[in-house]
PDB file of C-alpha atoms in Angstrom:
ATOM      1  CA  MET A1468     217.129 112.417   3.598  1.00  0.00           C
ATOM      2  CA  THR A1469     217.939 109.443   5.983  1.00  0.00           C
ATOM      3  CA  THR A1470     214.490 108.666   8.185  1.00  0.00           C
ATOM      4  CA  VAL A1471     215.319 108.512  12.168  1.00  0.00           C
ATOM      5  CA  PRO A1472     213.669 106.038  13.999  1.00  0.00           C
ATOM      6  CA  GLU A1473     210.888 106.854  16.126  1.00  0.00           C
ATOM      7  CA  VAL A1474     212.267 105.632  20.275  1.00  0.00           C
ATOM      8  CA  ALA A1475     209.469 103.737  21.084  1.00  0.00           C
ATOM      9  CA  THR A1476     207.814 104.523  24.608  1.00  0.00           C
ATOM     10  CA  THR A1477     206.707 100.934  25.376  1.00  0.00           C
ATOM     11  CA  PRO A1478     206.159  99.680  29.069  1.00  0.00           C
ATOM     12  CA  GLU A1479     209.145  97.354  28.734  1.00  0.00           C
ATOM     13  CA  VAL A1480     211.061  99.847  28.151  1.00  0.00           C
ATOM     14  CA  LEU A1481     209.855 101.846  31.327  1.00  0.00           C
ATOM     15  CA  GLU A1482     209.461  99.324  33.064  1.00  0.00           C
ATOM     16  CA  SER A1483     213.221  98.883  32.918  1.00  0.00           C
ATOM     17  CA  GLU A1484     213.858 102.358  33.663  1.00  0.00           C
ATOM     18  CA  PHE A1485     210.730 103.119  36.365  1.00  0.00           C
ATOM     19  CA  SER A1486     211.060 102.067  39.884  1.00  0.00           C
ATOM     20  CA  LEU A1487     207.053 101.662  40.823  1.00  0.00           C
ATOM     21  CA  THR A1488     208.132 104.676  42.629  1.00  0.00           C
ATOM     22  CA  THR A1489     208.939 107.343  39.897  1.00  0.00           C
ATOM     23  CA  ALA A1490     206.609 105.449  37.321  1.00  0.00           C
ATOM     24  CA  VAL A1491     204.296 106.674  39.851  1.00  0.00           C
ATOM     25  CA  THR A1492     205.531 110.285  40.363  1.00  0.00           C
ATOM     26  CA  ARG A1493     205.981 110.636  36.378  1.00  0.00           C
ATOM     27  CA  LEU A1494     202.087 109.083  35.696  1.00  0.00           C
ATOM     28  CA  ASP A1495     201.074 111.459  37.902  1.00  0.00           C
ATOM     29  CA  PHE A1496     203.460 114.394  36.540  1.00  0.00           C
ATOM     30  CA  LEU A1497     202.257 114.260  33.343  1.00  0.00           C
ATOM     31  CA  SER A1498     198.519 113.939  34.546  1.00  0.00           C
ATOM     32  CA  ARG A1499     198.092 116.741  36.110  1.00  0.00           C
ATOM     33  CA  ARG A1500     199.600 118.190  32.888  1.00  0.00           C
ATOM     34  CA  ASP A1501     197.293 116.391  30.616  1.00  0.00           C
ATOM     35  CA  ASN A1502     194.030 119.617  31.021  1.00  0.00           C
ATOM     36  CA  VAL A1503     191.694 116.975  30.132  1.00  0.00           C
ATOM     37  CA  ALA A1504     191.474 116.061  33.503  1.00  0.00           C
ATOM     38  CA  ILE A1505     192.205 119.731  35.368  1.00  0.00           C
ATOM     39  CA  ASP A1506     190.354 121.810  33.334  1.00  0.00           C
ATOM     40  CA  GLY A1507     187.713 120.058  32.193  1.00  0.00           C
ATOM     41  CA  PRO A1508     183.471 120.301  33.802  1.00  0.00           C
ATOM     42  CA  ASN A1509     183.179 117.483  36.192  1.00  0.00           C
ATOM     43  CA  ASP A1510     180.097 119.333  37.500  1.00  0.00           C
ATOM     44  CA  ARG A1511     177.698 118.288  35.633  1.00  0.00           C
ATOM     45  CA  SER A1512     175.767 115.769  36.033  1.00  0.00           C
ATOM     46  CA  ASP A1513     173.604 115.802  32.427  1.00  0.00           C
ATOM     47  CA  ASP A1514     176.789 115.024  30.361  1.00  0.00           C
ATOM     48  CA  ALA A1515     178.103 112.437  33.069  1.00  0.00           C
ATOM     49  CA  ASP A1516     178.200 109.446  29.673  1.00  0.00           C
ATOM     50  CA  ASP A1517     178.812 111.598  26.547  1.00  0.00           C
ATOM     51  CA  TRP A1518     182.316 110.420  26.405  1.00  0.00           C
ATOM     52  CA  ALA A1519     182.376 112.259  22.941  1.00  0.00           C
ATOM     53  CA  SER A1520     182.555 115.787  24.710  1.00  0.00           C
ATOM     54  CA  PHE A1521     186.904 114.754  25.833  1.00  0.00           C
ATOM     55  CA  LYS A1522     187.534 114.995  22.039  1.00  0.00           C
ATOM     56  CA  THR A1523     186.658 118.932  21.927  1.00  0.00           C
ATOM     57  CA  LEU A1524     188.929 119.386  25.037  1.00  0.00           C
ATOM     58  CA  GLY A1525     192.474 119.895  24.240  1.00  0.00           C
ATOM     59  CA  THR A1526     195.834 118.536  25.493  1.00  0.00           C
ATOM     60  CA  SER A1527     199.110 120.088  26.814  1.00  0.00           C
ATOM     61  CA  LEU A1528     200.865 116.715  26.382  1.00  0.00           C
ATOM     62  CA  ASP A1529     202.805 116.506  22.945  1.00  0.00           C
ATOM     63  CA  VAL A1530     202.019 112.803  21.348  1.00  0.00           C
ATOM     64  CA  ASP A1531     205.664 111.226  22.581  1.00  0.00           C
ATOM     65  CA  GLU A1532     203.921 112.645  26.405  1.00  0.00           C
ATOM     66  CA  ALA A1533     200.564 111.378  25.737  1.00  0.00           C
ATOM     67  CA  LEU A1534     202.227 107.866  24.887  1.00  0.00           C
ATOM     68  CA  GLU A1535     204.376 108.045  27.841  1.00  0.00           C
ATOM     69  CA  LEU A1536     201.168 108.253  30.020  1.00  0.00           C
ATOM     70  CA  LEU A1537     199.632 105.515  28.674  1.00  0.00           C
ATOM     71  CA  ALA A1538     202.502 103.015  28.480  1.00  0.00           C
ATOM     72  CA  LEU A1539     203.475 104.258  32.330  1.00  0.00           C
ATOM     73  CA  GLY A1540     200.096 102.453  33.040  1.00  0.00           C
ATOM     74  CA  GLU A1541     200.368  99.712  32.122  1.00  0.00           C
ATOM     75  CA  VAL A1542     204.029  99.762  33.627  1.00  0.00           C
ATOM     76  CA  VAL A1543     202.408 101.158  37.033  1.00  0.00           C
ATOM     77  CA  ALA A1544     199.657  98.279  36.730  1.00  0.00           C
ATOM     78  CA  ARG A1545     202.350  95.715  36.427  1.00  0.00           C
ATOM     79  CA  LYS A1546     205.004  96.616  39.330  1.00  0.00           C
ATOM     80  CA  ALA A1547     201.567  97.049  41.348  1.00  0.00           C
ATOM     81  CA  HIS A1548     200.663  93.822  40.455  1.00  0.00           C
ATOM     82  CA  ALA A1549     203.946  92.302  41.917  1.00  0.00           C
ATOM     83  CA  HIS A1550     204.311  94.263  44.571  1.00  0.00           C
ATOM     84  CA  ARG A1551     200.775  92.587  45.850  1.00  0.00           C
ATOM     85  CA  GLN A1552     202.909  89.980  46.006  1.00  0.00           C
ATOM     86  CA  LEU A1553     205.444  90.970  47.946  1.00  0.00           C
ATOM     87  CA  GLY A1554     202.611  92.290  50.310  1.00  0.00           C
ATOM     88  CA  ILE A1555     201.312  88.620  51.048  1.00  0.00           C
ATOM     89  CA  ARG A1556     204.586  86.690  51.257  1.00  0.00           C
ATOM     90  CA  ALA A1557     204.612  90.035  53.850  1.00  0.00           C
ATOM     91  CA  ALA A1558     201.817  89.523  55.785  1.00  0.00           C
ATOM     92  CA  LEU A1559     201.896  85.970  55.544  1.00  0.00           C
ATOM     93  CA  ARG A1560     205.626  86.129  57.581  1.00  0.00           C
ATOM     94  CA  GLY A1561     203.923  88.280  59.710  1.00  0.00           C
ATOM     95  CA  GLY A1562     200.660  85.995  60.669  1.00  0.00           C
ATOM     96  CA  ALA A1563     197.967  87.187  58.660  1.00  0.00           C
ATOM     97  CA  ASP A1564     195.079  84.771  57.861  1.00  0.00           C
ATOM     98  CA  TRP A1565     193.713  84.419  54.384  1.00  0.00           C
ATOM     99  CA  GLU A1566     190.728  85.402  55.202  1.00  0.00           C
ATOM    100  CA  GLN A1567     192.504  89.149  56.701  1.00  0.00           C
ATOM    101  CA  ILE A1568     194.910  88.745  53.087  1.00  0.00           C
ATOM    102  CA  GLY A1569     191.439  88.076  51.522  1.00  0.00           C
ATOM    103  CA  ARG A1570     189.723  91.665  52.976  1.00  0.00           C
ATOM    104  CA  ALA A1571     192.481  93.903  52.182  1.00  0.00           C
ATOM    105  CA  LEU A1572     192.627  92.765  49.065  1.00  0.00           C
ATOM    106  CA  GLY A1573     189.199  93.560  48.166  1.00  0.00           C
ATOM    107  CA  THR A1574     188.042  90.018  47.735  1.00  0.00           C
ATOM    108  CA  SER A1575     187.294  86.886  49.090  1.00  0.00           C
ATOM    109  CA  PRO A1576     190.410  84.923  51.159  1.00  0.00           C
ATOM    110  CA  ARG A1577     190.516  81.171  48.440  1.00  0.00           C
ATOM    111  CA  ALA A1578     190.526  83.368  45.681  1.00  0.00           C
ATOM    112  CA  ALA A1579     193.796  85.527  46.796  1.00  0.00           C
ATOM    113  CA  TRP A1580     195.056  81.998  47.886  1.00  0.00           C
ATOM    114  CA  GLU A1581     194.517  80.957  44.515  1.00  0.00           C
ATOM    115  CA  ARG A1582     195.932  84.018  42.379  1.00  0.00           C
ATOM    116  CA  HIS A1583     199.336  83.799  45.033  1.00  0.00           C
ATOM    117  CA  VAL A1584     199.401  80.116  44.468  1.00  0.00           C
ATOM    118  CA  SER A1585     198.740  80.596  40.775  1.00  0.00           C
ATOM    119  CA  TRP A1586     201.559  83.187  40.558  1.00  0.00           C
ATOM    120  CA  LEU A1587     204.093  81.481  42.780  1.00  0.00           C
ATOM    121  CA  ASP A1588     203.499  78.975  39.784  1.00  0.00           C
ATOM    122  CA  GLY A1589     204.340  81.618  37.449  1.00  0.00           C
ATOM    123  CA  GLN A1590     207.793  82.257  39.390  1.00  0.00           C
ATOM    124  CA  GLU A1591     208.201  78.800  39.003  1.00  0.00           C
ATOM    125  CA  LYS A1592     206.699  78.134  35.294  1.00  0.00           C
ATOM    126  CA  ALA A1593     209.996  81.308  34.618  1.00  0.00           C
ATOM    127  CA  ARG A1594     212.547  80.545  36.796  1.00  0.00           C
ATOM    128  CA  ARG A1595     212.857  77.145  35.012  1.00  0.00           C
ATOM    129  CA  ALA A1596     212.334  79.180  31.562  1.00  0.00           C
ATOM    130  CA  GLY A1597     215.627  81.157  32.318  1.00  0.00           C
ATOM    131  CA  ASP A1598     213.696  84.147  33.649  1.00  0.00           C
ATOM    132  CA  VAL A1599     216.621  85.497  36.697  1.00  0.00           C
ATOM    133  CA  ASP A1600     214.046  87.857  38.135  1.00  0.00           C
ATOM    134  CA  ALA A1601     211.778  84.958  39.215  1.00  0.00           C
ATOM    135  CA  LEU A1602     211.810  83.711  42.696  1.00  0.00           C
ATOM    136  CA  ASP A1603     214.583  81.339  42.724  1.00  0.00           C
ATOM    137  CA  ALA A1604     214.079  77.511  44.222  1.00  0.00           C
ATOM    138  CA  ASP A1605     215.050  78.889  47.284  1.00  0.00           C
ATOM    139  CA  ALA A1606     212.930  81.964  48.330  1.00  0.00           C
ATOM    140  CA  LEU A1607     210.100  79.859  45.824  1.00  0.00           C
ATOM    141  CA  ALA A1608     209.945  76.999  49.017  1.00  0.00           C
ATOM    142  CA  ALA A1609     209.529  79.780  51.451  1.00  0.00           C
ATOM    143  CA  ALA A1610     206.565  81.264  49.261  1.00  0.00           C
ATOM    144  CA  ARG A1611     205.121  77.972  49.381  1.00  0.00           C
ATOM    145  CA  GLY A1612     205.729  76.857  52.999  1.00  0.00           C
ATOM    146  CA  LEU A1613     204.216  80.266  53.926  1.00  0.00           C
ATOM    147  CA  VAL A1614     200.749  79.450  51.955  1.00  0.00           C
ATOM    148  CA  GLY A1615     198.967  76.737  53.754  1.00  0.00           C
ATOM    149  CA  ARG A1616     195.993  74.992  52.585  1.00  0.00           C
ATOM    150  CA  ARG A1617     193.466  76.269  50.231  1.00  0.00           C
ATOM    151  CA  PRO A1618     190.112  77.926  52.784  1.00  0.00           C
ATOM    152  CA  ALA A1619     186.437  76.919  52.189  1.00  0.00           C
TER     153      ALA A1619
END
């Protein structure tokens, strides 16, 4: 009897297969099919913290779909993070300052600046390590040119 190897549903596998939009759409579809969120009671205040009650509720997802749902959540988070950096660069090119960017991210201007600079540093390290998806030298220089000084 031969054993069929299990196909791993990992964020790394799904990340290469799905764009952000497609991953969000699939995540939403599976979430809606999972009747825990749809059919479970949500209007009782006396059991608001009783997470154990979720164990008694069923799901319409099989194990593979449930694992895909879990992995897709990670894919969406990773891709959203990358899109955040694209959004920051677009805002800077459009003339936004760090005060506006921090407000849009729900953080301080200094924290937004520091995270973005850290991301740029990571892009530089990734490119040196051979990551072809990291920003190239010209794009990195242009992005660094937009960053400006660290806000107080």
